[in-house]
Coordinates of C-alpha atoms in Angstrom, one line a residue:
M1 CA -16.2 13.4 25.2
N2 CA -19.5 11.7 25.5
T3 CA -20.3 8.5 23.6
V4 CA -21.4 9.4 20.2
A5 CA -18.3 11.8 20.0
T6 CA -16.1 9.2 20.3
K7 CA -17.3 7.3 17.6
V8 CA -15.0 7.5 14.3
A9 CA -14.6 5.4 11.1
V10 CA -11.4 4.8 9.4
V11 CA -11.8 3.6 5.7
G12 CA -9.2 1.7 4.7
S13 CA -6.2 -0.3 6.6
G14 CA -3.3 0.4 4.6
I15 CA -0.2 2.0 6.7
S16 CA -2.0 5.5 6.9
G17 CA -5.5 4.4 8.1
S18 CA -3.8 1.6 10.4
V19 CA -1.8 4.2 11.9
C20 CA -4.6 6.7 12.4
A21 CA -6.9 4.0 13.8
S22 CA -4.0 3.1 16.5
S23 CA -3.3 6.8 17.2
L24 CA -7.1 7.5 18.0
A25 CA -7.4 4.5 19.9
K26 CA -4.6 5.3 22.1
N27 CA -6.3 8.8 22.7
G28 CA -9.5 7.1 24.0
V29 CA -11.2 7.2 20.8
S30 CA -13.5 4.3 19.8
V31 CA -12.8 3.7 16.3
T32 CA -14.3 1.6 13.4
L33 CA -12.2 0.3 10.4
F34 CA -13.5 -0.6 7.3
E35 CA -11.3 -2.4 4.9
S36 CA -13.1 -4.2 1.6
A37 CA -10.2 -6.3 1.1
R38 CA -9.7 -9.5 3.5
G39 CA -7.3 -8.3 5.8
P40 CA -4.8 -5.0 6.2
G41 CA -2.1 -3.7 4.6
G42 CA -2.7 -1.8 1.5
R43 CA 0.3 -1.6 -0.6
M44 CA 1.9 -3.5 2.2
S45 CA -0.1 -6.6 1.9
Q46 CA 1.0 -10.0 1.7
R47 CA 0.1 -12.5 -0.9
R48 CA 0.0 -16.3 0.0
E49 CA 0.3 -18.5 -3.0
V50 CA 0.4 -22.4 -3.5
S51 CA 2.5 -23.7 -6.1
E52 CA 1.3 -26.7 -8.5
D53 CA 3.1 -29.2 -6.1
G54 CA 1.3 -27.9 -3.0
K55 CA 4.0 -25.6 -1.5
E56 CA 2.9 -22.7 0.2
L57 CA 4.5 -19.6 -0.9
V58 CA 4.4 -15.7 0.7
F59 CA 5.3 -12.4 -1.1
D60 CA 5.5 -8.9 -0.5
H61 CA 4.2 -8.1 -3.8
G62 CA 3.6 -4.4 -2.9
A63 CA 5.9 -2.1 -1.4
P64 CA 9.6 -4.1 -0.9
F65 CA 10.7 -1.8 2.1
F66 CA 10.5 1.6 3.4
T67 CA 13.1 4.2 4.7
V68 CA 12.5 6.8 7.4
S69 CA 13.9 10.2 7.9
N70 CA 11.1 11.8 10.0
A71 CA 12.0 11.9 14.0
E72 CA 8.3 11.1 14.8
V73 CA 8.2 8.3 12.3
L74 CA 11.7 6.9 13.3
G75 CA 10.2 6.7 17.1
L76 CA 7.4 4.5 16.0
V77 CA 9.6 2.2 13.9
H78 CA 12.0 1.6 16.7
E79 CA 8.7 1.0 18.9
W80 CA 7.5 -1.3 16.2
E81 CA 11.2 -3.1 16.2
S82 CA 10.9 -3.6 19.9
R83 CA 7.7 -5.6 19.4
G84 CA 9.3 -7.7 17.0
L85 CA 7.0 -6.2 13.9
V86 CA 9.9 -4.4 12.2
A87 CA 13.6 -5.6 11.3
E88 CA 16.3 -3.8 9.1
W89 CA 16.5 -5.7 6.0
K90 CA 20.7 -5.9 5.8
Q91 CA 21.8 -6.6 2.2
N92 CA 23.7 -5.3 -0.7
F93 CA 21.4 -3.2 -3.2
G94 CA 22.2 -1.2 -6.4
S95 CA 21.1 -0.7 -10.0
F96 CA 21.4 -2.4 -13.3
D97 CA 21.2 -1.1 -16.8
C98 CA 19.7 -3.4 -19.2
S99 CA 21.1 -1.9 -22.1
S100 CA 25.2 -2.9 -21.0
N101 CA 23.6 -5.6 -18.8
K102 CA 25.7 -4.7 -16.0
F103 CA 25.3 -3.4 -12.4
F104 CA 26.6 -0.3 -11.0
D105 CA 26.1 1.9 -8.0
M106 CA 26.5 -1.2 -5.8
E107 CA 25.9 0.1 -2.4
Q108 CA 27.6 -1.7 0.6
E109 CA 25.2 -2.9 3.6
G110 CA 24.0 -0.7 6.0
L111 CA 24.3 2.7 4.2
T112 CA 21.0 3.5 4.1
K113 CA 18.6 1.6 6.6
R114 CA 15.8 -0.4 4.8
Y115 CA 13.0 -1.3 7.0
V116 CA 10.8 -4.8 6.4
G117 CA 7.7 -5.9 8.4
V118 CA 8.1 -9.2 10.1
P119 CA 7.4 -11.8 9.2
G120 CA 5.6 -9.9 6.5
M121 CA 5.0 -6.2 5.6
N122 CA 1.4 -6.6 6.6
A123 CA 2.8 -7.3 10.0
I124 CA 2.7 -3.7 11.2
C125 CA -0.9 -3.0 10.0
K126 CA -2.2 -6.2 11.4
A127 CA -0.7 -5.5 14.7
L128 CA -2.0 -1.5 14.7
C129 CA -5.6 -2.9 13.7
Q130 CA -5.8 -5.4 16.6
E131 CA -5.2 -2.4 19.2
P132 CA -7.7 -1.8 21.9
G133 CA -10.2 0.3 20.8
V134 CA -10.1 -0.4 17.2
E135 CA -13.2 -2.6 16.0
R136 CA -12.0 -4.2 12.5
K137 CA -14.6 -4.8 9.5
F138 CA -12.6 -6.6 6.9
G139 CA -14.3 -7.7 3.8
V140 CA -16.5 -4.5 4.2
G141 CA -16.4 -1.8 1.4
V142 CA -18.0 1.5 2.2
G143 CA -20.2 2.4 -0.7
R144 CA -21.7 5.7 0.5
M145 CA -20.6 8.5 2.9
E146 CA -23.5 11.0 3.9
W147 CA -23.2 14.1 6.2
L148 CA -26.5 14.2 8.2
E149 CA -26.8 17.8 9.0
S150 CA -29.6 17.9 11.5
K151 CA -27.5 15.2 13.4
N152 CA -24.4 16.7 13.0
L153 CA -22.9 13.2 12.0
W154 CA -21.7 10.8 9.1
S155 CA -23.8 8.0 7.9
L156 CA -22.0 5.4 6.3
T157 CA -23.6 2.6 3.7
G158 CA -21.8 -0.6 2.5
L159 CA -21.5 -1.5 -0.8
D160 CA -24.2 -3.9 -0.4
G161 CA -26.6 -1.3 1.1
Q162 CA -26.0 -2.2 4.7
N163 CA -26.1 0.6 7.3
L164 CA -22.6 0.6 8.5
G165 CA -23.6 3.0 11.6
H166 CA -23.3 6.8 12.3
F167 CA -20.0 8.8 13.2
Q168 CA -19.0 11.7 14.7
G169 CA -15.8 12.0 12.3
V170 CA -14.5 10.0 9.3
V171 CA -11.0 9.6 8.1
A172 CA -10.3 8.5 4.7
S173 CA -7.2 7.0 4.0
D174 CA -8.2 5.6 0.4
K175 CA -7.6 8.0 -2.5
N176 CA -10.5 6.2 -4.3
I177 CA -13.0 7.1 -1.9
V178 CA -13.7 10.1 -4.2
S179 CA -12.1 9.1 -7.6
P180 CA -13.1 8.4 -10.8
R181 CA -11.3 5.1 -10.9
F182 CA -13.9 3.9 -8.2
T183 CA -16.6 4.0 -10.8
S184 CA -14.3 2.3 -13.6
V185 CA -13.9 -0.6 -11.1
T186 CA -17.1 -0.8 -9.7
G187 CA -19.6 0.8 -12.3
R188 CA -20.8 2.9 -9.0
P189 CA -20.2 6.8 -8.1
P190 CA -17.4 7.4 -5.8
P191 CA -18.4 6.9 -2.0
L192 CA -17.6 10.7 -1.1
D193 CA -19.7 12.9 -2.9
L194 CA -17.2 16.1 -3.5
N195 CA -20.2 18.6 -3.3
L196 CA -20.1 17.6 0.7
V197 CA -16.7 19.2 0.8
P198 CA -16.6 22.3 -1.9
E199 CA -13.3 23.5 -0.3
L200 CA -11.5 20.2 -0.6
A201 CA -12.5 19.5 -3.8
A202 CA -9.9 21.1 -6.4
K203 CA -7.2 19.2 -4.5
L204 CA -9.3 15.7 -4.5
Q205 CA -10.9 16.0 -8.0
D206 CA -8.6 13.6 -10.1
I207 CA -5.5 12.6 -8.3
P208 CA -3.0 11.2 -10.8
V209 CA -1.5 7.8 -10.0
I210 CA 1.1 5.6 -11.3
P211 CA 0.2 1.9 -11.9
C212 CA 2.4 -1.2 -11.6
F213 CA 2.3 -4.7 -12.4
A214 CA 4.3 -7.0 -9.8
L215 CA 5.8 -10.6 -10.8
M216 CA 5.9 -13.0 -8.3
L217 CA 8.5 -16.0 -9.1
A218 CA 9.6 -18.6 -6.7
F219 CA 12.9 -20.9 -7.8
A220 CA 13.9 -24.0 -6.5
E221 CA 17.5 -23.0 -6.7
P222 CA 19.1 -19.3 -5.5
L223 CA 20.0 -17.0 -8.7
S224 CA 23.7 -17.5 -8.1
A225 CA 24.6 -15.0 -10.6
I226 CA 23.0 -12.0 -9.1
P227 CA 25.4 -10.4 -6.5
I228 CA 22.8 -8.3 -4.7
K229 CA 19.3 -8.8 -3.1
G230 CA 17.6 -5.8 -4.7
F231 CA 18.3 -3.1 -7.5
T232 CA 16.4 -0.6 -9.7
M233 CA 16.7 -1.5 -13.3
I234 CA 17.2 1.4 -15.8
N235 CA 16.7 1.3 -19.7
S236 CA 14.1 -1.0 -19.5
E237 CA 10.7 -0.6 -21.0
V238 CA 9.2 -3.1 -18.8
L239 CA 11.2 -3.5 -15.8
S240 CA 11.8 -1.0 -12.9
W241 CA 12.8 -3.0 -9.9
A242 CA 13.5 -6.6 -8.8
H243 CA 14.5 -7.9 -5.3
C244 CA 14.9 -11.4 -3.5
D245 CA 11.7 -11.3 -1.2
S246 CA 13.2 -14.6 0.7
S247 CA 16.3 -12.6 1.6
K248 CA 14.6 -10.6 4.2
P249 CA 14.7 -11.3 7.7
G250 CA 11.5 -13.7 9.4
R251 CA 11.2 -15.2 5.7
S252 CA 11.0 -19.0 5.0
A253 CA 14.2 -20.0 3.1
A254 CA 12.5 -22.9 1.9
S255 CA 12.6 -21.5 -1.6
E256 CA 14.2 -18.4 -3.4
R257 CA 11.2 -16.1 -4.1
W258 CA 11.8 -12.9 -6.0
V259 CA 9.5 -10.0 -6.9
L260 CA 9.6 -8.0 -10.0
H261 CA 7.8 -4.4 -10.6
S262 CA 7.0 -3.4 -14.1
T263 CA 7.5 0.3 -15.5
M264 CA 4.4 2.4 -15.4
E265 CA 4.9 2.9 -19.2
Y266 CA 4.4 -1.0 -19.5
A267 CA 1.4 -1.0 -16.9
N268 CA -0.3 2.0 -18.7
S269 CA 0.1 0.2 -22.1
V270 CA -1.8 -2.9 -20.6
I271 CA -4.3 -0.9 -18.9
A272 CA -5.1 0.9 -22.1
Q273 CA -5.9 -2.3 -23.6
T274 CA -8.1 -3.9 -20.8
G275 CA -9.2 -1.0 -18.5
L276 CA -9.2 -1.3 -14.7
Q277 CA -12.0 -4.0 -14.8
K278 CA -10.5 -7.5 -13.3
L279 CA -8.3 -9.0 -15.7
S280 CA -8.7 -12.5 -16.8
E281 CA -6.5 -15.1 -16.2
A282 CA -5.1 -15.1 -20.0
T283 CA -4.2 -11.3 -19.7
L284 CA -2.4 -12.1 -16.6
K285 CA -0.6 -15.2 -17.6
K286 CA 0.8 -12.8 -20.9
V287 CA 1.5 -10.0 -18.5
A288 CA 3.7 -12.4 -16.3
E289 CA 5.3 -14.1 -19.6
E290 CA 6.4 -10.7 -20.8
I291 CA 7.7 -9.3 -17.4
F292 CA 9.9 -12.7 -17.0
H293 CA 11.1 -12.6 -20.3
E294 CA 12.5 -9.1 -19.6
F295 CA 14.2 -10.7 -16.7
Q296 CA 15.9 -13.6 -18.3
S297 CA 17.1 -11.0 -21.0
T298 CA 19.5 -9.5 -18.6
G299 CA 22.0 -12.3 -18.9
L300 CA 22.0 -13.2 -15.1
S301 CA 21.4 -16.9 -15.7
I302 CA 18.0 -16.7 -14.6
S303 CA 16.6 -20.5 -14.7
Q304 CA 12.9 -21.4 -14.8
P305 CA 10.8 -20.8 -12.0
F306 CA 8.2 -23.3 -10.5
F307 CA 5.9 -20.3 -9.6
K308 CA 5.4 -17.5 -11.5
K309 CA 2.2 -15.1 -11.0
A310 CA 1.2 -11.3 -12.1
H311 CA -0.9 -9.0 -10.0
R312 CA -1.9 -5.7 -11.1
W313 CA -1.2 -2.3 -8.9
G314 CA -3.9 -0.1 -10.7
S315 CA -3.1 2.8 -8.4
A316 CA 0.4 1.7 -6.8
F317 CA 1.9 5.3 -6.4
P318 CA 0.4 8.8 -6.4
A319 CA 1.8 11.2 -9.1
T320 CA 1.6 14.1 -6.8
S321 CA 1.2 15.1 -3.0
I322 CA -1.7 17.4 -2.6
A323 CA -1.3 18.4 1.2
K324 CA 2.9 18.5 1.7
E325 CA 2.6 21.3 4.7
E326 CA -0.7 20.3 6.2
K327 CA 0.2 16.4 6.0
C328 CA -3.7 15.7 5.3
L329 CA -6.8 17.2 4.1
W330 CA -8.9 18.4 6.9
E331 CA -12.9 19.7 7.0
K332 CA -13.2 21.1 10.4
N333 CA -16.9 21.7 10.4
K334 CA -17.8 17.9 9.3
R335 CA -14.7 16.6 11.2
L336 CA -13.4 14.6 7.9
A337 CA -9.9 14.0 7.4
I338 CA -8.5 12.4 3.9
A339 CA -4.7 11.2 4.6
G340 CA -2.5 9.0 2.6
D341 CA 0.7 8.8 1.0
F342 CA -1.0 11.0 -1.8
C343 CA -0.7 13.9 0.8
V344 CA 2.7 13.9 2.1
S345 CA 4.9 12.1 -0.2
P346 CA 4.5 8.8 -2.3
N347 CA 6.1 6.3 0.2
I348 CA 5.4 4.5 3.4
E349 CA 6.8 7.2 5.4
G350 CA 4.7 9.8 3.8
A351 CA 1.7 7.7 4.5
I352 CA 2.7 7.5 7.9
V353 CA 2.8 11.1 8.7
S354 CA -0.4 11.7 6.9
G355 CA -1.7 9.2 9.4
I356 CA -0.5 10.4 12.5
A357 CA -1.6 14.0 11.2
A358 CA -5.3 12.8 10.7
A359 CA -5.4 11.6 14.4
S360 CA -4.1 14.6 15.7
K361 CA -6.8 16.8 14.0
L362 CA -9.6 14.5 15.0
T363 CA -8.4 13.9 18.5
E364 CA -7.8 17.7 19.0
M365 CA -11.6 18.4 17.7
L366 CA -13.0 15.6 19.6
S367 CA -11.7 16.9 23.1
C368 CA -13.5 20.0 22.5
L369 CA -17.1 18.5 22.1

């Protein structure tokens, strides 16, 4: 590979982008990773909050855990375990019926291996982004991706108009890079013009998503009436999931922290009224009260928390898979890969599989230049 040929931009530092960047770097490719947020993780981000009395609180407010069935991904997970980045979350799980206020399908510890990042879900992405050969650009959003036909290169421009450089290949691991949702949030056209990739346009046109609200709670005393540490909730219009975040390995036990996830229907009802612009504190407070009220309605002796805060995931999960066979979308002539959970399956494992596939496509192509 010549110097220019080894330069690849990876847009998005969720697990798909992070795995892809790490894999490319291990194969000798010089990677620049762009992330609009302050740190890596995407839906595997960790949230740091401070309570009114000054206590620092940490929450995995996105994906609570992940499972693995793919052999290649399992190999990666075992490597991460050996590095202390991942551990098995060994607790009891089940389901809760909000109409009868009863638990059912109680699963004994260890039947399904649930993995978590240590000390937070974002630990994996953090480590992958710090590997040799990966240059990290956090707080840098990509506003425009242009294909320079005469130079056979990609040119990236930041949201602030800054020139971010020229690259031989690009991996876009954020589905919003071509989505009308990008315009709804920023008021700008999406970074990637679908006219540049007409053969991919039909699949990328408008990937449907499922929104979700997360509610972060901290309690001074354990919720001892709840016999399990994570459960799906059925027959609720508001709640779909609850877990005790502080029960995960490597977490502080200074307080008991829970994370609740809303139903898609509830999230859609709020978004229908507010749109996708940044929510006001008053709206987030109202959402927090409504979700917590539903949690209290379970009859599980839920005490008042000393911390309560809601977060909106506007496009939490993809509602479709657009590249199940190929694992990622690939534009060979322009060396553009589109990767993420929306390509394979709407979970962390699917995102990892897609990131590996994108790295493989680019590594193979660049080795021929």
